[in-house]
Amino acid sequence: MSGLSSRDIGHRVVVRHRIPGGLTDVIGVLESWEPAGLVIRHADASLHQIRAGDVTAAKTIPEMPLRPVDVDQLFLTTALGRPAVETSYVGHWLLRASSGWTGRGNSLLPAGSPGMPVTEALKHAEAFYDERGLPPQVLVRLGSPEAEELRACGWVDARPEQSDVLVMHTTLDHVNAAPPYDVLVAEHPGHAWYAAAFNGPVPESAPAVLEGAPKAVFASITLDGTTVAVGRGSMTGHWLGADAIRVAAAYRRRGLGTAILQALARWSGPLGGRRTYLEVLEENAPALATYTRLGYREAYRYRYLTSR
């Protein structure tokens, strides 16, 4: 097959080939190459099998550059992909409460306009969290006007000892390769999934948060009779959000976390998924290196602010 060989497996390619009535081009990742034909993996994870005799031209092409991200949209998308147990609004600002489990589930998201002076909106937020016995927290995108305005109002870093949280993104065709392990993707998490996702008891509000998205699935890998890797995926528009990825300590450095991501990406492609995001602490160097190697790049970073 002119222009391609087995050395090109895993690279993006374009293949022109014959079909009934004419010629067509297929662009995607070369999944396999044999003298008899090849297989191209499209962005939606569909596979195109092409006989060698039908190929008229083929060549590798550069990786598709990541399109610019609408950061404001992604900022809100991350919240919709993992909704809190309880939500309320101050204008467009989103108040979230989940009995204290996770910062994301128990913080104000200042997206859009609060519909009133910021000082008044913050008083509403403080009252909301006081009523629920929770510390007032705001999740702010670093470098945003909202972050600067809140700091000017006297709000300070709620977790000064913790590094920034990076929100990273990429396109699905970077991560939708066939996973090297059998990955179960289920609509509902079972006891084994929760046991692998948490050390010790599951927080009371965790199931409501993790299972609360309109379209979410739960991936797991079982080895030696035990669930050793898990992850969660949710769809918001064309975005796949991947979170709750955890691998048992004794099974790390085997590509299990990558396999979970690949399975989630392959689930989302046929549903219209085109892009994917995840969150990682900057101090988590091993995870950050893995995600970067898979093609994820930083969209923005955030921290939590508090008034107390």
Short mmCIF file of C-alpha atoms in Angstrom, two decimals:
data_model
loop_
_atom_site.label_atom_id
_atom_site.label_comp_id
_atom_site.label_asym_id
_atom_site.label_seq_id
_atom_site.Cartn_x
_atom_site.Cartn_y
_atom_site.Cartn_z
CA MET A 1 0.00 0.00 0.00
CA SER A 2 1.72 3.07 -1.30
CA GLY A 3 3.00 5.43 1.36
CA LEU A 4 2.24 3.41 4.51
CA SER A 5 3.80 0.53 6.43
CA SER A 6 3.45 -1.15 9.81
CA ARG A 7 5.77 1.51 11.25
CA ASP A 8 2.96 4.05 10.80
CA ILE A 9 0.54 2.28 13.16
CA GLY A 10 -0.67 4.79 15.74
CA HIS A 11 -0.13 7.81 13.48
CA ARG A 12 -2.75 9.95 11.76
CA VAL A 13 -3.12 9.10 8.08
CA VAL A 14 -5.24 9.90 5.05
CA VAL A 15 -6.18 7.05 2.71
CA ARG A 16 -7.82 7.45 -0.68
CA HIS A 17 -9.57 4.30 -1.80
CA ARG A 18 -12.15 2.97 -4.19
CA ILE A 19 -15.78 2.58 -3.25
CA PRO A 20 -18.74 1.68 -5.45
CA GLY A 21 -19.20 4.63 -7.74
CA GLY A 22 -15.90 6.38 -7.23
CA LEU A 23 -13.21 7.35 -4.74
CA THR A 24 -13.29 8.62 -1.15
CA ASP A 25 -10.83 9.72 1.52
CA VAL A 26 -10.69 8.50 5.11
CA ILE A 27 -8.74 10.43 7.75
CA GLY A 28 -7.92 8.93 11.12
CA VAL A 29 -5.42 6.93 13.12
CA LEU A 30 -3.88 3.84 11.53
CA GLU A 31 -5.07 1.03 13.79
CA SER A 32 -3.52 -1.89 11.92
CA TRP A 33 -1.58 -2.63 8.74
CA GLU A 34 -1.34 -5.95 6.92
CA PRO A 35 -0.42 -6.81 3.33
CA ALA A 36 -4.09 -7.61 2.74
CA GLY A 37 -5.42 -4.29 4.03
CA LEU A 38 -5.55 -1.74 6.81
CA VAL A 39 -7.86 -0.38 9.48
CA ILE A 40 -8.38 3.33 10.17
CA ARG A 41 -9.83 4.54 13.48
CA HIS A 42 -12.00 7.63 13.10
CA ALA A 43 -12.50 10.36 15.72
CA ASP A 44 -15.78 8.78 16.84
CA ALA A 45 -13.94 5.44 17.41
CA SER A 46 -15.56 3.80 14.37
CA LEU A 47 -13.25 1.49 12.40
CA HIS A 48 -12.86 1.62 8.62
CA GLN A 49 -11.47 -1.56 7.04
CA ILE A 50 -9.93 -1.02 3.60
CA ARG A 51 -8.67 -3.76 1.29
CA ALA A 52 -5.16 -3.23 -0.05
CA GLY A 53 -6.38 -3.52 -3.62
CA ASP A 54 -8.78 -0.60 -3.13
CA VAL A 55 -6.11 1.83 -1.90
CA THR A 56 -5.03 4.37 -4.53
CA ALA A 57 -3.00 6.70 -2.28
CA ALA A 58 -2.07 6.87 1.39
CA LYS A 59 0.24 8.95 3.55
CA THR A 60 0.82 10.06 7.12
CA ILE A 61 -0.37 13.54 8.12
CA PRO A 62 0.53 15.78 11.07
CA GLU A 63 -1.34 15.51 14.34
CA MET A 64 -4.46 17.65 14.28
CA PRO A 65 -3.73 20.75 16.38
CA LEU A 66 -6.01 21.35 19.31
CA ARG A 67 -8.59 23.98 18.50
CA PRO A 68 -8.75 26.95 20.86
CA VAL A 69 -10.97 26.29 23.85
CA ASP A 70 -13.88 28.51 24.83
CA VAL A 71 -12.69 28.68 28.43
CA ASP A 72 -15.90 30.28 29.72
CA GLN A 73 -17.94 27.45 28.20
CA LEU A 74 -15.62 24.75 29.52
CA PHE A 75 -15.68 26.33 32.99
CA LEU A 76 -19.45 25.77 33.11
CA THR A 77 -19.30 22.43 31.30
CA THR A 78 -17.16 20.94 34.07
CA ALA A 79 -19.87 21.81 36.59
CA LEU A 80 -22.66 20.31 34.48
CA GLY A 81 -20.70 17.09 34.04
CA ARG A 82 -20.55 16.54 37.79
CA PRO A 83 -23.56 18.28 39.36
CA ALA A 84 -23.80 18.91 43.09
CA VAL A 85 -26.51 17.39 45.28
CA GLU A 86 -28.08 20.81 45.79
CA THR A 87 -27.82 23.86 43.54
CA SER A 88 -29.09 27.42 43.67
CA TYR A 89 -28.41 30.59 41.70
CA VAL A 90 -27.40 34.18 42.27
CA GLY A 91 -28.02 35.56 38.81
CA HIS A 92 -25.92 33.22 36.65
CA TRP A 93 -23.59 32.31 39.48
CA LEU A 94 -24.02 28.72 40.61
CA LEU A 95 -24.19 27.84 44.31
CA ARG A 96 -23.41 24.17 45.00
CA ALA A 97 -23.68 22.08 48.15
CA SER A 98 -23.05 18.35 48.69
CA SER A 99 -22.72 17.89 52.47
CA GLY A 100 -19.06 18.89 52.32
CA TRP A 101 -17.81 16.16 49.95
CA THR A 102 -15.31 17.65 47.44
CA GLY A 103 -14.53 21.28 46.80
CA ARG A 104 -16.29 21.23 43.44
CA GLY A 105 -19.51 20.03 45.01
CA ASN A 106 -19.47 22.65 47.77
CA SER A 107 -18.41 25.92 46.19
CA LEU A 108 -19.73 28.88 44.29
CA LEU A 109 -19.01 28.86 40.56
CA PRO A 110 -18.85 32.51 39.37
CA ALA A 111 -19.78 31.94 35.72
CA GLY A 112 -21.53 34.83 33.98
CA SER A 113 -23.15 37.75 35.78
CA PRO A 114 -24.52 37.60 39.34
CA GLY A 115 -27.17 40.16 38.39
CA MET A 116 -26.24 42.41 41.31
CA PRO A 117 -23.13 44.01 42.79
CA VAL A 118 -20.49 41.39 43.55
CA THR A 119 -20.41 42.32 47.25
CA GLU A 120 -24.15 41.59 47.50
CA ALA A 121 -23.80 38.32 45.59
CA LEU A 122 -21.07 37.20 47.98
CA LYS A 123 -23.33 37.94 50.96
CA HIS A 124 -25.94 35.63 49.42
CA ALA A 125 -23.27 32.98 48.98
CA GLU A 126 -22.09 33.26 52.57
CA ALA A 127 -25.68 32.95 53.81
CA PHE A 128 -26.25 29.90 51.59
CA TYR A 129 -23.24 28.06 53.04
CA ASP A 130 -23.88 29.23 56.62
CA GLU A 131 -27.36 27.70 56.45
CA ARG A 132 -25.80 24.37 55.55
CA GLY A 133 -22.96 24.48 58.04
CA LEU A 134 -20.35 24.71 55.28
CA PRO A 135 -17.45 27.12 54.88
CA PRO A 136 -18.05 29.68 52.11
CA GLN A 137 -15.87 28.79 49.13
CA VAL A 138 -15.59 30.05 45.56
CA LEU A 139 -13.93 28.14 42.73
CA VAL A 140 -12.09 30.76 40.67
CA ARG A 141 -10.27 30.47 37.38
CA LEU A 142 -6.81 31.91 37.87
CA GLY A 143 -6.25 35.12 35.95
CA SER A 144 -9.97 35.74 35.48
CA PRO A 145 -11.62 39.09 36.32
CA GLU A 146 -13.77 37.27 38.90
CA ALA A 147 -10.71 35.99 40.74
CA GLU A 148 -9.24 39.49 40.97
CA GLU A 149 -12.54 41.01 42.04
CA LEU A 150 -13.07 38.46 44.80
CA ARG A 151 -9.57 38.98 46.11
CA ALA A 152 -10.26 42.72 46.14
CA CYS A 153 -13.31 41.95 48.30
CA GLY A 154 -11.06 40.28 50.89
CA TRP A 155 -11.47 36.62 49.87
CA VAL A 156 -8.27 34.63 50.36
CA ASP A 157 -6.81 31.28 49.34
CA ALA A 158 -8.76 28.49 51.05
CA ARG A 159 -6.07 25.86 50.45
CA PRO A 160 -2.69 27.61 50.41
CA GLU A 161 -0.85 24.33 50.96
CA GLN A 162 -2.34 22.74 47.82
CA SER A 163 -1.12 23.25 44.27
CA ASP A 164 -3.25 24.60 41.45
CA VAL A 165 -5.83 22.34 39.83
CA LEU A 166 -5.27 22.06 36.08
CA VAL A 167 -8.21 21.53 33.72
CA MET A 168 -6.78 19.76 30.67
CA HIS A 169 -8.34 18.96 27.31
CA THR A 170 -7.71 17.13 24.05
CA THR A 171 -9.56 15.64 21.09
CA LEU A 172 -10.97 12.13 21.31
CA ASP A 173 -8.81 10.70 18.54
CA HIS A 174 -5.80 11.14 20.80
CA VAL A 175 -7.26 8.81 23.42
CA ASN A 176 -9.81 6.50 21.79
CA ALA A 177 -7.45 3.67 20.87
CA ALA A 178 -8.51 0.16 21.83
CA PRO A 179 -7.54 -0.38 25.49
CA PRO A 180 -5.10 -3.24 26.12
CA TYR A 181 -7.30 -4.55 28.95
CA ASP A 182 -10.92 -5.66 29.14
CA VAL A 183 -12.79 -2.63 30.50
CA LEU A 184 -16.36 -2.90 31.76
CA VAL A 185 -18.37 0.26 31.06
CA ALA A 186 -21.63 0.25 33.02
CA GLU A 187 -24.46 2.74 33.48
CA HIS A 188 -24.46 2.23 37.24
CA PRO A 189 -21.54 1.64 39.62
CA GLY A 190 -21.66 -1.44 41.79
CA HIS A 191 -20.21 -2.15 45.20
CA ALA A 192 -16.89 -3.23 43.69
CA TRP A 193 -16.58 0.06 41.77
CA TYR A 194 -17.11 2.12 44.93
CA ALA A 195 -14.74 -0.10 46.92
CA ALA A 196 -12.01 0.58 44.37
CA ALA A 197 -12.80 4.29 44.10
CA PHE A 198 -12.53 5.04 47.83
CA ASN A 199 -10.24 4.19 50.67
CA GLY A 200 -12.63 3.25 53.43
CA PRO A 201 -16.29 4.22 53.74
CA VAL A 202 -17.99 5.94 50.82
CA PRO A 203 -19.04 9.52 51.73
CA GLU A 204 -22.81 9.73 52.10
CA SER A 205 -23.24 12.29 49.31
CA ALA A 206 -20.79 10.67 46.87
CA PRO A 207 -23.32 8.45 45.05
CA ALA A 208 -25.68 11.37 44.45
CA VAL A 209 -22.84 13.46 43.01
CA LEU A 210 -21.23 10.74 40.90
CA GLU A 211 -24.50 9.32 39.59
CA GLY A 212 -26.32 12.63 39.24
CA ALA A 213 -25.31 13.61 35.70
CA PRO A 214 -27.92 13.00 32.97
CA LYS A 215 -25.48 10.91 30.93
CA ALA A 216 -22.71 9.16 32.87
CA VAL A 217 -21.00 5.77 32.90
CA PHE A 218 -18.62 3.93 35.20
CA ALA A 219 -15.60 2.06 33.89
CA SER A 220 -13.69 -0.67 35.72
CA ILE A 221 -10.95 -3.22 35.17
CA THR A 222 -10.86 -6.49 37.09
CA LEU A 223 -7.62 -8.45 37.47
CA ASP A 224 -6.94 -11.45 39.67
CA GLY A 225 -10.60 -11.44 40.69
CA THR A 226 -10.46 -7.88 42.10
CA THR A 227 -11.54 -4.52 40.70
CA VAL A 228 -8.22 -2.68 40.50
CA ALA A 229 -8.95 0.38 38.33
CA VAL A 230 -12.01 2.58 37.96
CA GLY A 231 -13.10 5.82 36.34
CA ARG A 232 -16.20 7.83 35.54
CA GLY A 233 -17.25 9.51 32.29
CA SER A 234 -19.99 12.05 31.64
CA MET A 235 -21.24 13.69 28.46
CA THR A 236 -22.11 17.39 28.23
CA GLY A 237 -22.71 18.42 24.62
CA HIS A 238 -19.70 17.17 22.63
CA TRP A 239 -17.49 17.10 25.75
CA LEU A 240 -16.49 13.93 27.59
CA GLY A 241 -15.56 14.63 31.20
CA ALA A 242 -13.34 11.96 32.78
CA ASP A 243 -12.91 11.86 36.54
CA ALA A 244 -12.68 9.55 39.57
CA ILE A 245 -9.84 7.68 37.86
CA ARG A 246 -8.12 5.52 40.42
CA VAL A 247 -5.77 2.55 40.19
CA ALA A 248 -4.90 0.28 43.13
CA ALA A 249 -1.36 0.91 44.33
CA ALA A 250 -0.13 -2.61 43.56
CA TYR A 251 -1.29 -2.31 39.93
CA ARG A 252 0.09 1.08 38.95
CA ARG A 253 2.51 1.66 36.06
CA ARG A 254 0.73 -0.93 33.93
CA GLY A 255 -1.32 1.45 31.78
CA LEU A 256 -4.59 0.76 33.60
CA GLY A 257 -5.51 4.42 34.01
CA THR A 258 -4.87 4.99 30.31
CA ALA A 259 -7.06 2.00 29.46
CA ILE A 260 -9.90 3.46 31.54
CA LEU A 261 -9.61 6.76 29.62
CA GLN A 262 -9.55 4.93 26.29
CA ALA A 263 -12.68 2.98 27.14
CA LEU A 264 -14.52 6.13 28.19
CA ALA A 265 -13.46 7.88 24.97
CA ARG A 266 -14.71 4.97 22.87
CA TRP A 267 -18.03 5.07 24.73
CA SER A 268 -18.50 8.78 24.07
CA GLY A 269 -17.54 8.87 20.38
CA PRO A 270 -20.73 7.26 19.02
CA LEU A 271 -22.73 9.61 21.29
CA GLY A 272 -21.32 12.69 19.59
CA GLY A 273 -18.23 13.14 21.75
CA ARG A 274 -15.44 15.02 20.05
CA ARG A 275 -13.39 16.53 22.87
CA THR A 276 -12.50 15.48 26.40
CA TYR A 277 -11.42 17.18 29.61
CA LEU A 278 -10.17 16.11 33.01
CA GLU A 279 -8.77 17.74 36.15
CA VAL A 280 -5.49 17.04 37.92
CA LEU A 281 -3.52 18.63 40.72
CA GLU A 282 -0.32 20.19 39.43
CA GLU A 283 1.58 18.40 42.21
CA ASN A 284 0.43 14.98 40.91
CA ALA A 285 3.43 14.59 38.62
CA PRO A 286 2.83 10.96 37.51
CA ALA A 287 -0.78 11.63 36.46
CA LEU A 288 0.17 14.90 34.80
CA ALA A 289 2.90 13.16 32.79
CA THR A 290 0.47 10.44 31.66
CA TYR A 291 -2.19 12.91 30.54
CA THR A 292 0.37 15.07 28.72
CA ARG A 293 1.71 12.00 26.92
CA LEU A 294 -1.84 11.22 25.77
CA GLY A 295 -2.19 14.66 24.20
CA TYR A 296 -3.95 16.57 26.98
CA ARG A 297 -3.02 20.24 27.30
CA GLU A 298 -3.87 22.85 29.92
CA ALA A 299 -7.03 24.89 29.26
CA TYR A 300 -6.98 26.81 32.54
CA ARG A 301 -6.24 26.32 36.22
CA TYR A 302 -8.25 27.12 39.33
CA ARG A 303 -8.09 27.50 43.09
CA TYR A 304 -10.58 27.94 45.94
CA LEU A 305 -11.07 31.22 47.77
CA THR A 306 -12.81 31.73 51.10
CA SER A 307 -13.95 34.73 53.12
CA ARG A 308 -12.73 33.19 56.40
#
